[in-house]
Amino acid sequence: KNQVEQSPQSLIILEGKNCTLQCNYTVSPFSNLRWYKQDTGRGPVSLTIMTFSENTKSNGRYTATLDADTKQSSLHITASQLSDSASYICVVSAAHNTDKLIFGTGTRLQVFP
Amino acid sequence: NAGVTQTPKFRVLKTGQSMTLLCAQDMNHEYMYWYRQDPGMGLRLIHYSVGEGTTAKGEVPDGYNVSRLKKQNFLLGLESAAPSQTSVYFCASSFKRGRTYEQYFGPGTRLTVT
């Protein structure tokens, strides 16, 4: 069964600190992996999209890594800000139907001053 | 550009009532989608459309109908609402960038069925 699992479920950090969120998937065949940021009461917004040939991709203070062999991805946030408080959702697309997305349940990040 | 917009933002229905959620996009995207988001679960696809006049079922289509009469609009209908349809509904649209479909989401509609 195609699944995307994220850890931790929730995380609290102090402003200025770094953190790393994890994503494991069992989707096969694999096309691409995305990380979305979802602010409370808003729709998800794309941070990065990586295909199987990409190991890392950055978007400002956000850096995503992908290991297609172990089917793992991480999202690293550097020098966190209060505005980083949100849910971060890992999403995987299957190769045979490139527009079908399998969503993880997200990691809820809270950044405190 | 407004991107993807959804109306209404909030709605409370009684069991058995009907309603239509409207999604509009001004990016000329071919693909549009309706998802629902429930606590502790990832977004699940209800229905989608690959172009004007076409619709297809997603993962959880029961109890919902859709129509795509115009390219920029995608309507989601609930004919007889049930408490199990209490959820946050998100519309999205996409275009193809290389081999990837980049999806853009609307702000969501919070629906409560009592």
Coordinates of C-alpha atoms in Angstrom, one line a residue, chain A residues 3-108:
Chain A
Q3 CA 2.0 5.4 2.3
V4 CA 3.8 8.4 3.5
E5 CA 4.8 8.7 7.1
Q6 CA 6.2 11.7 8.9
S7 CA 8.0 12.2 12.1
P8 CA 7.8 13.7 14.6
Q9 CA 4.0 14.5 14.7
S10 CA 4.8 17.8 16.5
L11 CA 7.8 19.8 17.4
I12 CA 8.5 22.8 19.6
I13 CA 11.7 24.8 19.1
L14 CA 13.1 28.2 20.1
E15 CA 13.4 31.0 17.6
G16 CA 16.8 30.9 15.9
K17 CA 17.3 27.1 16.4
N18 CA 17.6 24.6 13.5
C19 CA 15.3 21.6 13.1
T20 CA 14.9 18.6 10.9
L21 CA 11.7 16.9 9.9
Q22 CA 11.6 13.3 8.6
C23 CA 9.5 11.6 5.9
N24 CA 9.5 7.9 5.0
Y25 CA 7.5 6.6 2.0
T26 CA 6.6 3.3 0.5
V27 CA 5.2 4.7 -2.8
S28 CA 6.3 2.7 -5.8
P29 CA 7.0 3.4 -8.5
F30 CA 8.3 6.8 -7.4
S31 CA 8.1 10.1 -9.5
N32 CA 8.7 13.0 -7.2
L33 CA 8.6 14.1 -3.6
R34 CA 7.3 17.5 -2.4
W35 CA 7.3 19.4 0.8
Y36 CA 4.5 21.8 1.5
K37 CA 4.0 24.4 4.3
Q38 CA 0.5 24.9 5.6
D39 CA -0.2 27.8 7.9
T40 CA -3.2 27.5 10.3
G41 CA -6.4 28.1 8.4
R42 CA -4.7 28.3 5.0
G43 CA -4.0 26.0 2.1
P44 CA -0.7 24.2 1.6
V45 CA 2.1 26.1 -0.2
S46 CA 4.8 24.3 -2.1
L47 CA 8.4 24.6 -0.7
T48 CA 10.3 22.1 -2.8
I49 CA 9.8 19.4 -5.4
M50 CA 12.5 16.8 -6.0
T51 CA 12.6 14.0 -8.6
F52 CA 14.4 10.7 -8.1
S53 CA 17.6 12.1 -9.5
E54 CA 17.8 15.0 -7.1
N55 CA 19.4 14.6 -3.7
T56 CA 18.9 18.0 -2.3
K57 CA 17.0 21.2 -3.0
S58 CA 16.9 24.5 -1.1
N59 CA 14.4 27.3 -0.8
G60 CA 15.8 30.0 1.3
R61 CA 16.2 28.6 4.9
Y62 CA 14.5 25.4 3.9
T63 CA 16.6 22.5 2.6
A64 CA 15.1 19.2 1.5
T65 CA 17.1 16.0 1.0
L66 CA 16.0 12.8 -0.7
D67 CA 17.4 9.3 -0.6
A68 CA 15.5 7.3 -3.2
D69 CA 17.3 4.1 -2.3
T70 CA 16.1 4.1 1.4
K71 CA 12.9 6.0 0.5
Q72 CA 13.5 8.8 3.0
S73 CA 13.4 12.5 2.8
S74 CA 14.1 15.3 5.3
L75 CA 13.3 18.9 5.6
H76 CA 15.9 21.0 7.4
I77 CA 14.9 24.5 8.6
T78 CA 17.8 26.8 9.5
A79 CA 17.7 29.7 11.9
S80 CA 14.0 29.3 12.6
Q81 CA 11.6 32.3 12.7
L82 CA 8.3 32.7 14.4
S83 CA 6.7 32.7 10.9
D84 CA 7.9 29.1 10.5
S85 CA 5.2 27.9 12.9
A86 CA 3.0 25.8 10.6
S87 CA 2.4 22.2 9.5
Y88 CA 4.9 20.7 7.1
I89 CA 3.5 18.1 4.8
C90 CA 5.5 15.5 2.8
V91 CA 3.8 14.5 -0.4
V92 CA 4.9 11.8 -2.9
S93 CA 3.8 11.3 -6.5
A94 CA 3.6 7.9 -8.1
A95 CA 5.4 7.5 -11.4
H96 CA 2.6 5.7 -13.3
N97 CA 0.1 8.5 -12.5
T98 CA 2.2 11.6 -12.1
D99 CA -0.6 13.7 -10.9
K100 CA -1.8 11.4 -8.1
L101 CA -0.4 12.6 -4.8
I102 CA -0.1 10.7 -1.6
F103 CA -0.1 13.0 1.4
G104 CA 1.6 12.5 4.8
T105 CA -0.2 13.7 7.9
G106 CA 2.3 16.4 8.5
T107 CA 4.5 17.6 11.3
R108 CA 3.2 20.5 13.3

